[in-house]
Amino acid sequence: MGWFIILVLVVGAIAAYKYRVPLLAKLTGQPQQRIQRAIDRRKDKP
C-alpha cells in the first residue's frame, strides 16, 4: 500500500510539472503568457 501512495505522489508531481504554466496561471490569476515569459527568463539566466 505504501508503494501505491509513493507512485501517486510521483505521478502527481510529474503532472504538476508538465502542466505548471496553466496551474500557476490559475493559482495566481495571471495570464499564461506572463507565467511562460517568467519561466523562460529564469531558464536564460546562467
PDB file of C-alpha atoms in Angstrom:
ATOM      1  CA  MET A   1       0.000   0.000   0.000  1.00  0.00           C
ATOM      2  CA  GLY A   2       2.878   2.360   0.767  1.00  0.00           C
ATOM      3  CA  TRP A   3       4.339   1.968  -2.720  1.00  0.00           C
ATOM      4  CA  PHE A   4       0.969   2.941  -4.207  1.00  0.00           C
ATOM      5  CA  ILE A   5       0.950   6.230  -2.292  1.00  0.00           C
ATOM      6  CA  ILE A   6       4.506   6.957  -3.429  1.00  0.00           C
ATOM      7  CA  LEU A   7       3.528   6.137  -7.017  1.00  0.00           C
ATOM      8  CA  VAL A   8       0.551   8.506  -6.844  1.00  0.00           C
ATOM      9  CA  LEU A   9       2.781  11.277  -5.451  1.00  0.00           C
ATOM     10  CA  VAL A  10       5.368  10.783  -8.202  1.00  0.00           C
ATOM     11  CA  VAL A  11       2.722  10.778 -10.941  1.00  0.00           C
ATOM     12  CA  GLY A  12       1.134  13.883  -9.403  1.00  0.00           C
ATOM     13  CA  ALA A  13       4.487  15.672  -9.299  1.00  0.00           C
ATOM     14  CA  ILE A  14       5.180  14.817 -12.947  1.00  0.00           C
ATOM     15  CA  ALA A  15       1.717  16.030 -13.980  1.00  0.00           C
ATOM     16  CA  ALA A  16       2.132  19.249 -11.983  1.00  0.00           C
ATOM     17  CA  TYR A  17       5.496  19.891 -13.659  1.00  0.00           C
ATOM     18  CA  LYS A  18       4.102  19.190 -17.108  1.00  0.00           C
ATOM     19  CA  TYR A  19       1.093  21.485 -16.585  1.00  0.00           C
ATOM     20  CA  ARG A  20       2.912  24.062 -14.439  1.00  0.00           C
ATOM     21  CA  VAL A  21       2.065  27.065 -16.629  1.00  0.00           C
ATOM     22  CA  PRO A  22      -1.735  26.592 -16.600  1.00  0.00           C
ATOM     23  CA  LEU A  23      -1.652  25.639 -12.902  1.00  0.00           C
ATOM     24  CA  LEU A  24       0.410  28.670 -11.911  1.00  0.00           C
ATOM     25  CA  ALA A  25      -1.745  30.937 -14.064  1.00  0.00           C
ATOM     26  CA  LYS A  26      -4.890  29.656 -12.403  1.00  0.00           C
ATOM     27  CA  LEU A  27      -3.437  29.893  -8.888  1.00  0.00           C
ATOM     28  CA  THR A  28      -2.005  33.396  -9.312  1.00  0.00           C
ATOM     29  CA  GLY A  29      -4.667  34.843 -11.592  1.00  0.00           C
ATOM     30  CA  GLN A  30      -2.029  35.904 -14.120  1.00  0.00           C
ATOM     31  CA  PRO A  31      -2.184  35.258 -17.874  1.00  0.00           C
ATOM     32  CA  GLN A  32      -0.424  32.105 -19.066  1.00  0.00           C
ATOM     33  CA  GLN A  33       1.818  34.131 -21.375  1.00  0.00           C
ATOM     34  CA  ARG A  34       3.173  36.119 -18.431  1.00  0.00           C
ATOM     35  CA  ILE A  35       3.946  32.941 -16.476  1.00  0.00           C
ATOM     36  CA  GLN A  36       5.648  31.398 -19.517  1.00  0.00           C
ATOM     37  CA  ARG A  37       7.787  34.524 -20.039  1.00  0.00           C
ATOM     38  CA  ALA A  38       8.871  34.454 -16.396  1.00  0.00           C
ATOM     39  CA  ILE A  39       9.841  30.782 -16.660  1.00  0.00           C
ATOM     40  CA  ASP A  40      11.720  31.424 -19.897  1.00  0.00           C
ATOM     41  CA  ARG A  41      13.599  34.354 -18.326  1.00  0.00           C
ATOM     42  CA  ARG A  42      14.769  32.117 -15.476  1.00  0.00           C
ATOM     43  CA  LYS A  43      15.983  29.483 -17.960  1.00  0.00           C
ATOM     44  CA  ASP A  44      18.023  32.063 -19.888  1.00  0.00           C
ATOM     45  CA  LYS A  45      19.937  33.271 -16.824  1.00  0.00           C
ATOM     46  CA  PRO A  46      23.253  31.468 -16.210  1.00  0.00           C
TER      47      PRO A  46
END
